[in-house]
Short mmCIF file of C-alpha atoms and ligand atoms in Angstrom, two decimals:
data_model
loop_
_atom_site.label_atom_id
_atom_site.label_comp_id
_atom_site.label_asym_id
_atom_site.label_seq_id
_atom_site.Cartn_x
_atom_site.Cartn_y
_atom_site.Cartn_z
CA UNK M 471 -23.38 79.55 15.30
CA UNK M 472 -26.11 81.72 16.87
CA UNK M 473 -25.98 81.08 20.45
CA UNK M 474 -25.09 83.81 22.95
CA UNK M 475 -21.69 81.73 24.66
CA UNK M 476 -20.53 81.36 21.03
CA UNK M 477 -20.91 85.24 20.28
CA UNK M 478 -18.80 85.97 23.58
CA UNK M 479 -16.46 83.24 22.41
CA UNK M 480 -16.12 84.74 18.81
CA UNK M 481 -16.01 88.65 20.19
CA UNK M 482 -13.45 87.91 22.86
CA UNK M 483 -11.38 85.21 20.21
CA UNK M 484 -11.62 86.79 17.19
CA UNK M 485 -9.50 89.75 15.87
CA UNK M 486 -10.53 91.06 12.25
CA UNK M 487 -7.32 91.76 9.92
CA UNK M 488 -7.34 94.66 7.94
CA UNK M 489 -7.05 94.14 3.90
CA UNK M 490 -4.35 92.30 2.88
CA UNK M 491 -1.54 94.56 1.79
CA UNK M 492 -1.48 93.04 -2.39
CA UNK M 493 -4.70 94.34 -2.60
CA UNK M 494 -4.69 97.44 -5.07
CA UNK M 495 -7.98 99.04 -6.02
CA UNK M 496 -6.81 101.86 -7.67
CA UNK M 497 -8.75 103.17 -10.55
CA UNK M 498 -12.13 101.34 -8.59
CA UNK M 499 -15.07 103.87 -7.79
CA UNK M 500 -16.66 102.67 -3.81
CA UNK M 501 -19.88 103.81 -2.80
CA UNK M 502 -20.80 103.27 1.12
CA UNK M 503 -23.84 104.55 2.85
CA UNK M 504 -23.74 105.47 6.50
CA UNK M 505 -20.22 106.49 6.22
CA UNK M 506 -20.38 109.45 8.28
CA UNK M 507 -19.23 107.56 11.31
CA UNK M 508 -18.72 103.74 13.10
CA UNK M 509 -17.96 101.21 10.34
CA UNK M 510 -19.26 102.92 7.12
CA UNK M 511 -16.23 105.67 8.00
CA UNK M 512 -13.40 102.81 8.61
CA UNK M 513 -14.24 101.01 5.64
CA UNK M 514 -13.78 104.31 3.65
CA UNK M 515 -10.79 104.98 5.10
CA UNK M 516 -9.88 101.21 4.50
CA UNK M 517 -10.64 101.48 0.63
CA UNK M 518 -8.78 104.64 0.08
CA UNK M 519 -5.83 103.56 1.93
CA UNK M 520 -5.82 100.33 -1.07
CA UNK M 521 -5.39 102.80 -3.42
CA UNK M 522 -9.68 103.50 -4.33
CA UNK M 523 -9.94 106.39 -7.31
CA UNK M 524 -13.27 107.10 -5.92
CA UNK M 525 -15.01 107.10 -2.87
CA UNK M 526 -18.60 108.20 -2.74
CA UNK M 527 -20.09 108.49 0.96
CA UNK M 528 -23.79 108.50 1.63
CA UNK M 529 -24.77 110.59 4.31
CA UNK M 530 -27.67 112.09 5.89
CA UNK M 531 -26.09 115.18 5.94
CA UNK M 532 -23.45 116.84 3.73
CA UNK M 533 -22.99 119.69 5.48
CA UNK M 534 -22.20 117.71 9.01
CA UNK M 535 -20.12 115.59 7.47
CA UNK M 536 -16.14 116.64 7.63
CA UNK M 537 -14.57 113.28 7.09
CA UNK M 538 -13.42 114.18 3.54
CA UNK M 539 -9.55 115.49 4.60
CA UNK M 540 -9.40 112.28 6.56
CA UNK M 541 -10.12 109.69 3.55
CA UNK M 542 -7.77 112.12 1.44
CA UNK M 543 -5.32 111.81 4.46
CA UNK M 544 -4.98 107.76 3.03
CA UNK M 545 -4.58 108.45 -0.27
CA UNK M 546 -4.33 112.38 -1.41
CA UNK M 547 -5.19 111.35 -5.18
CA UNK M 548 -8.66 110.24 -4.36
CA UNK M 549 -11.58 111.63 -4.82
CA UNK M 550 -13.82 111.66 -2.33
CA UNK M 551 -17.39 112.96 -2.67
CA UNK M 552 -20.08 113.30 -0.05
CA UNK M 553 -23.50 113.01 -1.17
CA UNK M 554 -26.97 113.19 0.23
CA UNK M 555 -29.30 110.13 0.89
CA UNK M 556 -31.90 109.70 3.77
CA UNK M 557 -33.10 106.12 3.85
CA UNK M 558 -36.15 107.01 5.51
CA UNK M 559 -37.05 108.96 2.28
CA UNK M 560 -37.84 106.78 -0.91
CA UNK M 561 -37.41 110.10 -3.01
CA UNK M 562 -34.41 110.81 -1.64
CA UNK M 563 -33.23 107.00 -2.56
CA UNK M 564 -34.25 107.53 -5.84
CA UNK M 565 -32.29 111.04 -6.00
CA UNK M 566 -29.21 109.44 -4.73
CA UNK M 567 -29.46 106.40 -7.29
CA UNK M 568 -30.21 108.66 -10.11
CA UNK M 569 -26.97 110.47 -9.44
CA UNK M 570 -25.10 107.10 -8.88
CA UNK M 571 -26.45 106.10 -12.63
CA UNK M 572 -24.76 108.89 -14.20
CA UNK M 573 -21.43 107.96 -12.61
CA UNK M 574 -18.89 106.11 -15.24
CA UNK M 575 -17.86 103.08 -13.28
CA UNK M 576 -18.83 101.94 -10.04
CA UNK M 577 -17.33 98.96 -8.56
CA UNK M 578 -18.05 98.31 -5.31
CA UNK M 579 -21.22 99.25 -3.44
CA UNK M 580 -22.00 98.86 0.71
CA UNK M 581 -25.13 99.25 2.09
CA UNK M 582 -24.10 99.94 5.39
CA UNK M 583 -26.65 102.80 6.87
CA UNK M 584 -28.59 101.29 9.77
CA UNK M 585 -30.49 102.08 12.92
CA UNK M 586 -31.53 100.18 16.33
CA UNK M 587 -34.53 101.54 17.61
CA UNK M 588 -35.46 99.80 20.34
CA UNK M 589 -38.41 101.92 20.87
CA UNK M 590 -41.71 101.92 18.85
CA UNK M 591 -41.43 104.91 16.06
CA UNK M 592 -43.05 105.21 13.42
CA UNK M 593 -41.02 107.18 10.48
CA UNK M 594 -42.59 110.80 9.61
CA UNK M 595 -40.53 110.38 5.80
CA UNK M 596 -41.47 106.87 5.13
CA UNK M 597 -44.63 106.13 6.91
CA UNK M 598 -43.25 102.49 7.77
CA UNK M 599 -41.83 101.40 11.30
CA UNK M 600 -38.30 103.35 11.57
CA UNK M 601 -35.68 99.81 11.83
CA UNK M 602 -37.77 98.34 9.02
CA UNK M 603 -37.87 101.82 6.93
CA UNK M 604 -34.38 102.41 7.20
CA UNK M 605 -32.81 98.74 7.31
CA UNK M 606 -34.51 96.83 4.96
CA UNK M 607 -37.09 99.06 2.90
CA UNK M 608 -34.29 101.13 2.38
CA UNK M 609 -31.14 98.59 2.16
CA UNK M 610 -33.53 96.77 -0.22
CA UNK M 611 -34.93 99.79 -2.72
CA UNK M 612 -31.24 100.96 -2.86
CA UNK M 613 -30.05 97.53 -3.84
CA UNK M 614 -32.48 97.22 -6.97
CA UNK M 615 -31.35 100.70 -7.82
CA UNK M 616 -27.70 100.53 -7.93
CA UNK M 617 -27.77 97.16 -10.01
CA UNK M 618 -27.60 99.34 -13.35
CA UNK M 619 -24.37 101.27 -12.50
CA UNK M 620 -23.11 97.73 -10.92
CA UNK M 621 -23.78 95.49 -13.73
CA UNK M 622 -22.63 98.10 -16.51
CA UNK M 623 -19.25 98.14 -14.54
CA UNK M 624 -18.36 94.67 -14.44
CA UNK M 625 -19.84 94.30 -18.03
CA UNK M 626 -16.94 97.17 -18.94
CA UNK M 627 -14.15 96.10 -16.84
CA UNK M 628 -14.95 92.37 -17.65
CA UNK M 629 -14.74 91.43 -13.58
CA UNK M 630 -18.26 91.60 -11.49
CA UNK M 631 -18.75 93.92 -9.48
CA UNK M 632 -19.61 94.13 -5.63
CA UNK M 633 -22.80 94.41 -3.41
CA UNK M 634 -22.73 93.75 0.16
CA UNK M 635 -25.41 94.41 2.63
CA UNK M 636 -24.51 94.97 5.96
CA UNK M 637 -26.29 92.82 8.14
CA UNK M 638 -25.58 91.06 11.92
CA UNK M 639 -25.06 87.81 13.71
CA UNK M 640 -28.57 89.13 15.37
CA UNK M 641 -30.42 87.55 12.34
CA UNK M 642 -29.97 84.06 14.31
CA UNK M 643 -32.07 85.56 17.37
CA UNK M 644 -35.27 85.78 15.70
CA UNK M 645 -37.49 84.34 13.29
CA UNK M 646 -39.98 85.82 11.02
CA UNK M 647 -43.02 84.46 12.68
CA UNK M 648 -45.54 87.35 11.09
CA UNK M 649 -44.76 85.58 7.78
CA UNK M 650 -48.31 83.80 9.02
CA UNK M 651 -50.01 86.27 8.43
CA UNK M 652 -51.44 87.67 4.83
CA UNK M 653 -49.05 90.61 4.43
CA UNK M 654 -46.39 90.44 6.95
CA UNK M 655 -44.94 94.11 5.97
CA UNK M 656 -48.11 96.11 7.10
CA UNK M 657 -48.20 93.89 9.98
CA UNK M 658 -44.49 95.15 11.10
CA UNK M 659 -46.37 98.42 11.19
CA UNK M 660 -48.35 97.54 13.89
CA UNK M 661 -46.97 98.79 17.26
CA UNK M 662 -48.26 95.45 19.02
CA UNK M 663 -45.63 93.48 16.61
CA UNK M 664 -42.90 95.27 17.96
CA UNK M 665 -41.40 92.79 20.43
CA UNK M 666 -39.19 94.31 23.12
CA UNK M 667 -35.76 96.21 23.17
CA UNK M 668 -33.46 94.65 20.12
CA UNK M 669 -36.11 92.42 18.80
CA UNK M 670 -37.07 94.76 15.62
CA UNK M 671 -33.71 95.49 14.98
CA UNK M 672 -32.60 91.93 15.06
CA UNK M 673 -35.42 91.35 12.26
CA UNK M 674 -34.52 93.99 10.39
CA UNK M 675 -31.15 92.12 10.03
CA UNK M 676 -32.77 88.91 9.22
CA UNK M 677 -34.65 90.62 6.54
CA UNK M 678 -31.03 92.08 5.28
CA UNK M 679 -30.21 87.88 4.77
CA UNK M 680 -33.45 86.92 3.38
CA UNK M 681 -33.06 89.90 0.83
CA UNK M 682 -29.72 89.21 -0.12
CA UNK M 683 -30.34 85.57 -1.09
CA UNK M 684 -33.28 86.75 -2.89
CA UNK M 685 -31.96 88.98 -4.59
CA UNK M 686 -28.58 87.07 -5.27
CA UNK M 687 -31.10 84.17 -6.47
CA UNK M 688 -31.99 86.89 -9.64
CA UNK M 689 -29.11 88.60 -10.36
CA UNK M 690 -26.51 86.71 -12.68
CA UNK M 691 -22.72 86.78 -11.99
CA UNK M 692 -21.65 90.04 -13.20
CA UNK M 693 -22.48 91.34 -9.75
CA UNK M 694 -21.23 89.41 -6.79
CA UNK M 695 -23.77 90.00 -4.07
CA UNK M 696 -23.18 89.06 -0.30
CA UNK M 697 -24.31 89.94 3.39
CA UNK M 698 -21.90 90.14 6.08
CA UNK M 699 -21.72 90.46 9.87
CA UNK M 700 -19.29 92.97 11.22
CA UNK M 701 -19.36 91.61 14.92
CA UNK M 702 -20.39 93.68 17.89
CA UNK M 703 -18.41 96.78 17.81
CA UNK M 704 -18.36 100.42 19.65
CA UNK M 705 -20.36 102.53 17.83
CA UNK M 706 -22.94 104.96 17.66
CA UNK M 707 -25.24 102.54 16.76
CA UNK M 708 -26.12 102.12 20.55
CA UNK M 709 -26.44 105.27 20.93
CA UNK M 710 -30.46 104.84 22.22
CA UNK M 711 -29.75 101.58 23.94
CA UNK M 712 -27.68 102.04 27.60
CA UNK M 713 -27.28 98.54 28.18
CA UNK M 714 -25.81 97.83 24.49
CA UNK M 715 -23.16 100.78 24.32
CA UNK M 716 -22.27 99.48 28.15
CA UNK M 717 -22.22 96.07 26.35
CA UNK M 718 -20.15 97.10 23.63
CA UNK M 719 -17.76 98.95 25.84
CA UNK M 720 -16.67 95.75 27.32
CA UNK M 721 -16.78 93.35 24.64
CA UNK M 722 -17.22 95.38 21.51
CA UNK M 723 -14.93 95.50 18.74
CA UNK M 724 -13.05 98.89 17.73
CA UNK M 725 -15.69 100.24 14.19
CA UNK M 726 -12.27 100.08 13.02
CA UNK M 727 -12.32 96.49 13.33
CA UNK M 728 -16.11 96.28 12.14
CA UNK M 729 -14.74 98.18 9.12
CA UNK M 730 -12.16 95.82 8.43
CA UNK M 731 -14.93 92.97 8.35
CA UNK M 732 -16.97 95.40 5.67
CA UNK M 733 -14.17 95.80 3.25
CA UNK M 734 -13.29 92.12 3.04
CA UNK M 735 -16.77 91.04 2.53
CA UNK M 736 -16.38 93.72 -0.39
CA UNK M 737 -13.39 92.79 -2.08
CA UNK M 738 -12.58 89.32 -1.01
CA UNK M 739 -14.40 86.10 -1.69
CA UNK M 740 -14.88 86.86 -5.17
CA UNK M 741 -16.89 83.45 -6.04
CA UNK M 742 -19.01 83.60 -3.08
CA UNK M 743 -22.22 84.91 -4.53
CA UNK M 744 -25.51 84.72 -2.36
CA UNK M 745 -22.67 84.07 1.22
CA UNK M 746 -23.52 85.28 4.61
CA UNK M 747 -20.11 86.18 5.50
CA UNK M 748 -18.91 86.30 9.35
CA UNK M 749 -15.75 86.42 10.98
CA UNK M 750 -14.31 87.31 7.50
CA UNK M 751 -15.35 83.86 6.25
CA UNK M 752 -18.47 82.31 4.65
CA UNK M 753 -20.87 81.08 7.08
CA UNK M 754 -23.88 79.32 6.88
CA UNK M 755 -26.91 82.23 8.28
CA UNK M 756 -29.15 80.82 10.65
CA UNK M 757 -30.84 77.90 10.85
CA UNK M 758 -34.60 80.12 10.15
CA UNK M 759 -32.85 81.12 6.87
CA UNK M 760 -31.78 77.56 5.57
CA UNK M 761 -35.60 76.24 6.59
CA UNK M 762 -38.31 75.35 4.29
CA UNK M 763 -39.85 78.35 6.80
CA UNK M 764 -36.90 80.61 5.83
CA UNK M 765 -37.20 80.32 2.29
CA UNK M 766 -41.01 80.97 1.97
CA UNK M 767 -40.20 83.72 3.86
CA UNK M 768 -37.67 84.48 1.80
CA UNK M 769 -40.24 84.14 -1.43
CA UNK M 770 -43.23 86.41 0.40
CA UNK M 771 -40.79 89.21 1.37
CA UNK M 772 -39.46 89.86 -1.83
CA UNK M 773 -42.72 89.81 -3.34
CA UNK M 774 -44.06 92.05 -0.56
CA UNK M 775 -41.34 93.77 -0.87
CA UNK M 776 -41.88 94.61 -4.44
CA UNK M 777 -45.44 95.35 -4.17
CA UNK M 778 -44.68 98.06 -1.90
CA UNK M 779 -42.02 99.93 -3.99
CA UNK M 780 -44.78 99.58 -6.90
CA UNK M 781 -47.33 100.61 -4.61
CA UNK M 782 -44.81 103.72 -2.64
CA UNK M 783 -41.86 104.28 -4.76
CA UNK M 784 -43.06 103.46 -8.41
CA UNK M 785 -40.00 102.98 -10.83
CA UNK M 786 -40.72 101.80 -14.25
CA UNK M 787 -37.51 99.74 -15.00
CA UNK M 788 -36.93 98.79 -11.38
CA UNK M 789 -36.69 95.20 -12.24
CA UNK M 790 -34.96 95.63 -15.41
CA UNK M 791 -31.57 94.13 -13.90
CA UNK M 792 -32.68 91.35 -12.60
CA UNK M 793 -32.96 87.82 -14.50
CA UNK M 794 -36.27 87.08 -16.65
N1 NAP J 1248 -22.02 98.62 16.13
C1 NAP J 1248 -22.33 97.12 15.71
O1 NAP J 1248 -22.17 96.37 16.86
C2 NAP J 1248 -22.88 96.55 14.60
C3 NAP J 1248 -23.10 94.78 15.50
C4 NAP J 1248 -23.99 94.22 13.88
C5 NAP J 1248 -23.97 95.29 12.61
N2 NAP J 1248 -24.03 96.55 12.77
C6 NAP J 1248 -24.36 97.25 11.64
O2 NAP J 1248 -23.65 97.73 11.34
C7 NAP J 1248 -23.61 99.24 10.45
C8 NAP J 1248 -23.45 100.39 10.66
O3 NAP J 1248 -23.49 100.76 12.05
P1 NAP J 1248 -22.39 101.06 12.80
O4 NAP J 1248 -22.31 100.52 13.78
O5 NAP J 1248 -21.54 102.22 12.51
O6 NAP J 1248 -23.58 102.34 13.51
P2 NAP J 1248 -23.64 104.07 13.50
O7 NAP J 1248 -22.02 104.52 13.54
O8 NAP J 1248 -24.50 104.74 14.02
O9 NAP J 1248 -23.55 104.27 11.77
C9 NAP J 1248 -25.12 104.27 10.95
C10 NAP J 1248 -24.80 104.89 9.89
O10 NAP J 1248 -26.00 104.80 9.35
C11 NAP J 1248 -26.65 106.12 9.09
N3 NAP J 1248 -27.86 106.07 8.93
C12 NAP J 1248 -29.01 105.96 9.77
N4 NAP J 1248 -29.93 106.06 9.72
C13 NAP J 1248 -30.12 106.44 8.73
C14 NAP J 1248 -31.06 107.03 7.15
N5 NAP J 1248 -32.29 107.34 7.54
N6 NAP J 1248 -30.89 107.52 6.31
C15 NAP J 1248 -29.26 107.37 6.00
N7 NAP J 1248 -28.18 106.85 6.64
C16 NAP J 1248 -28.77 106.92 8.16
C17 NAP J 1248 -25.96 106.89 10.25
O11 NAP J 1248 -25.98 107.89 9.60
P3 NAP J 1248 -26.18 109.45 11.22
O12 NAP J 1248 -25.09 109.39 11.81
O13 NAP J 1248 -26.66 110.81 10.48
O14 NAP J 1248 -27.28 109.19 11.98
C18 NAP J 1248 -24.56 106.31 10.30
O15 NAP J 1248 -24.02 107.04 9.36
C19 NAP J 1248 -25.77 98.74 10.25
O16 NAP J 1248 -25.97 98.68 9.12
C20 NAP J 1248 -25.85 98.16 11.53
O17 NAP J 1248 -26.89 97.54 12.08
C21 NAP J 1248 -23.41 97.15 13.85
#
């Protein structure tokens, strides 16, 4: 795992499978962020085809999201709802989560929205470096805020609800060397630390794995939490990265195949709380994640992220769904 040749081999030889025909999601509500296109949309189409009763698409601009009909074509009985969420804005995330808190049930959440910015950009809405803001901070805040409705559903239905965070194999290709400083997250806002090309994007996918593992440690079994590597796929993710887009055209899986990886992680593997799933199988995350340094990084990033939320996105009961 993790070497370029290993990555290439898996890309060329593994073929993601659709969900088995026996998977029946009737009666379930699924919420997917970044669902107006790419892997998120493909996951929604597959969840609908397996009978999901209500599908909520978290998108930046609902007025530009015209995919409802294509999802309903897979399941005419599905209630398809498009909700606004801008992951650069903590206020928007809180509004989105408040709406989710009013749902009677929420069975499956796939936190898929993400950006790959290979240039340093500071988010105007959030104030942090863009990849960090959207991929780590936005995803982490949503994961905490959606725990309430997920846990409530798990307890009512008598089977754990599901939370999947979309990471990447790219997390193998970086270490969190910034962890040595006093305030790692503040350090990541510093342009000097941005690195080159995909370094920062890769780092935020490592943060996804570290966050998922620490969150899993702190949440009891009424929600099964995991992170998924959807493989290297042709999608809009590479729009600002010409070499990535050309390489994806050469060896990338289709967005539908990436979508199969998302639905697999979010509906299969029911006993694998805290797992990293790649090629639709539970795998070890990177050696860094498993190292002593990685475990320290995991706790440090957790603590710093919670402190940042307390300062910038205060919510009185933010940690109320965690084990005490
Ligand atoms: N494609 C790959 O090769 C690959 C490989 C490994 C992991 N992944 C991960 O898979 C996930 C989905 O990516 P994709 O390949 O499907 O790319 P995509 O087609 O670009 O989809 C990304 C989605 O995230 C949304 N998004 C971006 N910034 C956002 C923000 N600030 N607030 C809310 N939503 C935002 C996008 O909305 P807009 O359309 O409005 O921009 C879009 O719906 C990402 O987390 C990515 O890191 C992809």
